[in-house]
Amino acid sequence: MSETGQSWHLEFKAHPAEAHRVREWAASRLSHPDAAQVANELFVSVLASGTQTVEMTLSTAGRRARITAAGSVELKLHHSHGPGLSIVASLSTHSGVNTDGCGLWAQLTLKDET
């Protein structure tokens, strides 16, 4: 059985005031109750790296949703494994660091809509 999904991509200024927009955007696209909080924590962690912009991507496939935050600066250890990532790990089914070391991702399981 093939899975269908959607993907959205938006670039945000690397400024703390943008976190509110990130949360609203994630909540408007993903039906998971923790999507906004997870997106916020990923955004803030990448923001702390010193990047100029944070690229956020939301993707769905079947019952899975993936949130990715990426910048242009490699994350230091405390940005990729800090307190915010403990929150992400507890709210998501899987999470990690992008292969280039400049971003973070989390996977959520969406509820069946019956």
PDB file of N, CA, C and O in Angstrom, residues 19-55:
ATOM      1  N   ALA A  19       9.477  32.653  16.555  1.00  0.00           N
ATOM      2  CA  ALA A  19       9.027  31.386  17.146  1.00  0.00           C
ATOM      3  C   ALA A  19       7.503  31.302  17.180  1.00  0.00           C
ATOM      4  O   ALA A  19       6.927  30.233  16.953  1.00  0.00           O
ATOM      5  N   HIS A  20       6.849  32.412  17.439  1.00  0.00           N
ATOM      6  CA  HIS A  20       5.384  32.435  17.458  1.00  0.00           C
ATOM      7  C   HIS A  20       4.818  32.056  16.089  1.00  0.00           C
ATOM      8  O   HIS A  20       3.882  31.252  15.997  1.00  0.00           O
ATOM      9  N   ARG A  21       5.402  32.601  15.020  1.00  0.00           N
ATOM     10  CA  ARG A  21       4.954  32.271  13.666  1.00  0.00           C
ATOM     11  C   ARG A  21       5.201  30.799  13.346  1.00  0.00           C
ATOM     12  O   ARG A  21       4.394  30.156  12.683  1.00  0.00           O
ATOM     13  N   VAL A  22       6.332  30.275  13.801  1.00  0.00           N
ATOM     14  CA  VAL A  22       6.651  28.859  13.580  1.00  0.00           C
ATOM     15  C   VAL A  22       5.591  27.981  14.233  1.00  0.00           C
ATOM     16  O   VAL A  22       5.078  27.041  13.614  1.00  0.00           O
ATOM     17  N   ARG A  23       5.231  28.277  15.478  1.00  0.00           N
ATOM     18  CA  ARG A  23       4.222  27.486  16.193  1.00  0.00           C
ATOM     19  C   ARG A  23       2.868  27.551  15.484  1.00  0.00           C
ATOM     20  O   ARG A  23       2.212  26.523  15.295  1.00  0.00           O
ATOM     21  N   GLU A  24       2.456  28.741  15.085  1.00  0.00           N
ATOM     22  CA  GLU A  24       1.170  28.889  14.383  1.00  0.00           C
ATOM     23  C   GLU A  24       1.162  28.128  13.064  1.00  0.00           C
ATOM     24  O   GLU A  24       0.183  27.472  12.724  1.00  0.00           O
ATOM     25  N   TRP A  25       2.257  28.224  12.317  1.00  0.00           N
ATOM     26  CA  TRP A  25       2.356  27.569  11.015  1.00  0.00           C
ATOM     27  C   TRP A  25       2.275  26.056  11.175  1.00  0.00           C
ATOM     28  O   TRP A  25       1.519  25.387  10.457  1.00  0.00           O
ATOM     29  N   ALA A  26       3.034  25.513  12.125  1.00  0.00           N
ATOM     30  CA  ALA A  26       3.017  24.055  12.338  1.00  0.00           C
ATOM     31  C   ALA A  26       1.632  23.581  12.783  1.00  0.00           C
ATOM     32  O   ALA A  26       1.124  22.572  12.288  1.00  0.00           O
ATOM     33  N   ALA A  27       1.006  24.321  13.679  1.00  0.00           N
ATOM     34  CA  ALA A  27      -0.322  23.930  14.164  1.00  0.00           C
ATOM     35  C   ALA A  27      -1.373  23.994  13.058  1.00  0.00           C
ATOM     36  O   ALA A  27      -2.314  23.198  13.048  1.00  0.00           O
ATOM     37  N   SER A  28      -1.204  24.913  12.121  1.00  0.00           N
ATOM     38  CA  SER A  28      -2.186  25.046  11.038  1.00  0.00           C
ATOM     39  C   SER A  28      -2.036  23.959   9.973  1.00  0.00           C
ATOM     40  O   SER A  28      -2.967  23.705   9.214  1.00  0.00           O
ATOM     41  N   ARG A  29      -0.891  23.318   9.901  1.00  0.00           N
ATOM     42  CA  ARG A  29      -0.637  22.306   8.871  1.00  0.00           C
ATOM     43  C   ARG A  29      -0.736  20.870   9.369  1.00  0.00           C
ATOM     44  O   ARG A  29      -1.084  19.969   8.624  1.00  0.00           O
ATOM     45  N   LEU A  30      -0.392  20.635  10.629  1.00  0.00           N
ATOM     46  CA  LEU A  30      -0.353  19.273  11.163  1.00  0.00           C
ATOM     47  C   LEU A  30      -1.409  19.104  12.248  1.00  0.00           C
ATOM     48  O   LEU A  30      -1.552  19.958  13.123  1.00  0.00           O
ATOM     49  N   SER A  31      -2.112  17.982  12.213  1.00  0.00           N
ATOM     50  CA  SER A  31      -3.205  17.740  13.159  1.00  0.00           C
ATOM     51  C   SER A  31      -2.741  17.165  14.499  1.00  0.00           C
ATOM     52  O   SER A  31      -3.558  16.899  15.362  1.00  0.00           O
ATOM     53  N   HIS A  32      -1.468  16.981  14.688  1.00  0.00           N
ATOM     54  CA  HIS A  32      -0.957  16.421  15.936  1.00  0.00           C
ATOM     55  C   HIS A  32      -0.958  17.507  17.025  1.00  0.00           C
ATOM     56  O   HIS A  32      -0.518  18.625  16.786  1.00  0.00           O
ATOM     57  N   PRO A  33      -1.445  17.191  18.237  1.00  0.00           N
ATOM     58  CA  PRO A  33      -1.527  18.208  19.298  1.00  0.00           C
ATOM     59  C   PRO A  33      -0.171  18.754  19.754  1.00  0.00           C
ATOM     60  O   PRO A  33      -0.106  19.846  20.325  1.00  0.00           O
ATOM     61  N   ASP A  34       0.907  18.027  19.518  1.00  0.00           N
ATOM     62  CA  ASP A  34       2.237  18.475  19.952  1.00  0.00           C
ATOM     63  C   ASP A  34       3.062  19.083  18.826  1.00  0.00           C
ATOM     64  O   ASP A  34       4.221  19.456  19.041  1.00  0.00           O
ATOM     65  N   ALA A  35       2.506  19.205  17.640  1.00  0.00           N
ATOM     66  CA  ALA A  35       3.269  19.699  16.490  1.00  0.00           C
ATOM     67  C   ALA A  35       3.842  21.090  16.727  1.00  0.00           C
ATOM     68  O   ALA A  35       5.014  21.348  16.423  1.00  0.00           O
ATOM     69  N   ALA A  36       3.052  21.992  17.286  1.00  0.00           N
ATOM     70  CA  ALA A  36       3.525  23.361  17.509  1.00  0.00           C
ATOM     71  C   ALA A  36       4.682  23.395  18.502  1.00  0.00           C
ATOM     72  O   ALA A  36       5.675  24.097  18.287  1.00  0.00           O
ATOM     73  N   GLN A  37       4.573  22.636  19.578  1.00  0.00           N
ATOM     74  CA  GLN A  37       5.634  22.621  20.587  1.00  0.00           C
ATOM     75  C   GLN A  37       6.917  22.005  20.039  1.00  0.00           C
ATOM     76  O   GLN A  37       8.009  22.527  20.265  1.00  0.00           O
ATOM     77  N   VAL A  38       6.794  20.916  19.306  1.00  0.00           N
ATOM     78  CA  VAL A  38       7.975  20.266  18.725  1.00  0.00           C
ATOM     79  C   VAL A  38       8.641  21.204  17.716  1.00  0.00           C
ATOM     80  O   VAL A  38       9.866  21.383  17.733  1.00  0.00           O
ATOM     81  N   ALA A  39       7.853  21.834  16.846  1.00  0.00           N
ATOM     82  CA  ALA A  39       8.410  22.775  15.868  1.00  0.00           C
ATOM     83  C   ALA A  39       9.126  23.918  16.576  1.00  0.00           C
ATOM     84  O   ALA A  39      10.213  24.337  16.167  1.00  0.00           O
ATOM     85  N   ASN A  40       8.541  24.418  17.652  1.00  0.00           N
ATOM     86  CA  ASN A  40       9.153  25.500  18.418  1.00  0.00           C
ATOM     87  C   ASN A  40      10.515  25.089  18.974  1.00  0.00           C
ATOM     88  O   ASN A  40      11.496  25.829  18.848  1.00  0.00           O
ATOM     89  N   GLU A  41      10.578  23.927  19.595  1.00  0.00           N
ATOM     90  CA  GLU A  41      11.841  23.471  20.199  1.00  0.00           C
ATOM     91  C   GLU A  41      12.920  23.254  19.146  1.00  0.00           C
ATOM     92  O   GLU A  41      14.089  23.593  19.363  1.00  0.00           O
ATOM     93  N   LEU A  42      12.547  22.706  17.992  1.00  0.00           N
ATOM     94  CA  LEU A  42      13.526  22.522  16.915  1.00  0.00           C
ATOM     95  C   LEU A  42      14.004  23.875  16.403  1.00  0.00           C
ATOM     96  O   LEU A  42      15.212  24.086  16.198  1.00  0.00           O
ATOM     97  N   PHE A  43      13.074  24.807  16.189  1.00  0.00           N
ATOM     98  CA  PHE A  43      13.413  26.147  15.706  1.00  0.00           C
ATOM     99  C   PHE A  43      14.381  26.845  16.669  1.00  0.00           C
ATOM    100  O   PHE A  43      15.413  27.374  16.246  1.00  0.00           O
ATOM    101  N   VAL A  44      14.064  26.840  17.953  1.00  0.00           N
ATOM    102  CA  VAL A  44      14.886  27.521  18.944  1.00  0.00           C
ATOM    103  C   VAL A  44      16.289  26.917  19.019  1.00  0.00           C
ATOM    104  O   VAL A  44      17.286  27.634  19.136  1.00  0.00           O
ATOM    105  N   SER A  45      16.391  25.612  18.923  1.00  0.00           N
ATOM    106  CA  SER A  45      17.705  24.959  18.967  1.00  0.00           C
ATOM    107  C   SER A  45      18.567  25.351  17.775  1.00  0.00           C
ATOM    108  O   SER A  45      19.761  25.641  17.915  1.00  0.00           O
ATOM    109  N   VAL A  46      17.969  25.389  16.582  1.00  0.00           N
ATOM    110  CA  VAL A  46      18.727  25.782  15.386  1.00  0.00           C
ATOM    111  C   VAL A  46      19.023  27.277  15.425  1.00  0.00           C
ATOM    112  O   VAL A  46      20.113  27.717  15.060  1.00  0.00           O
ATOM    113  N   LEU A  47      18.094  28.070  15.897  1.00  0.00           N
ATOM    114  CA  LEU A  47      18.282  29.515  16.033  1.00  0.00           C
ATOM    115  C   LEU A  47      19.521  29.826  16.870  1.00  0.00           C
ATOM    116  O   LEU A  47      20.312  30.717  16.533  1.00  0.00           O
ATOM    117  N   ALA A  48      19.727  29.076  17.932  1.00  0.00           N
ATOM    118  CA  ALA A  48      20.847  29.296  18.839  1.00  0.00           C
ATOM    119  C   ALA A  48      22.212  29.037  18.198  1.00  0.00           C
ATOM    120  O   ALA A  48      23.231  29.448  18.740  1.00  0.00           O
ATOM    121  N   SER A  49      22.243  28.410  17.039  1.00  0.00           N
ATOM    122  CA  SER A  49      23.520  28.102  16.389  1.00  0.00           C
ATOM    123  C   SER A  49      24.172  29.331  15.769  1.00  0.00           C
ATOM    124  O   SER A  49      25.347  29.305  15.433  1.00  0.00           O
ATOM    125  N   GLY A  50      23.411  30.413  15.576  1.00  0.00           N
ATOM    126  CA  GLY A  50      23.952  31.620  14.963  1.00  0.00           C
ATOM    127  C   GLY A  50      23.658  31.743  13.481  1.00  0.00           C
ATOM    128  O   GLY A  50      24.176  32.634  12.811  1.00  0.00           O
ATOM    129  N   THR A  51      22.826  30.882  12.954  1.00  0.00           N
ATOM    130  CA  THR A  51      22.460  30.937  11.543  1.00  0.00           C
ATOM    131  C   THR A  51      21.657  32.210  11.250  1.00  0.00           C
ATOM    132  O   THR A  51      21.068  32.798  12.167  1.00  0.00           O
ATOM    133  N   GLN A  52      21.610  32.642  10.002  1.00  0.00           N
ATOM    134  CA  GLN A  52      20.862  33.840   9.613  1.00  0.00           C
ATOM    135  C   GLN A  52      19.375  33.552   9.398  1.00  0.00           C
ATOM    136  O   GLN A  52      18.533  34.407   9.622  1.00  0.00           O
ATOM    137  N   THR A  53      19.064  32.351   8.933  1.00  0.00           N
ATOM    138  CA  THR A  53      17.684  31.943   8.704  1.00  0.00           C
ATOM    139  C   THR A  53      17.515  30.493   9.169  1.00  0.00           C
ATOM    140  O   THR A  53      18.486  29.743   9.248  1.00  0.00           O
ATOM    141  N   VAL A  54      16.276  30.137   9.457  1.00  0.00           N
ATOM    142  CA  VAL A  54      15.954  28.760   9.834  1.00  0.00           C
ATOM    143  C   VAL A  54      14.912  28.263   8.844  1.00  0.00           C
ATOM    144  O   VAL A  54      13.843  28.853   8.710  1.00  0.00           O
ATOM    145  N   GLU A  55      15.254  27.212   8.115  1.00  0.00           N
ATOM    146  CA  GLU A  55      14.339  26.610   7.146  1.00  0.00           C
ATOM    147  C   GLU A  55      13.540  25.521   7.853  1.00  0.00           C
ATOM    148  O   GLU A  55      14.098  24.570   8.373  1.00  0.00           O
TER     149      GLU A  55
END
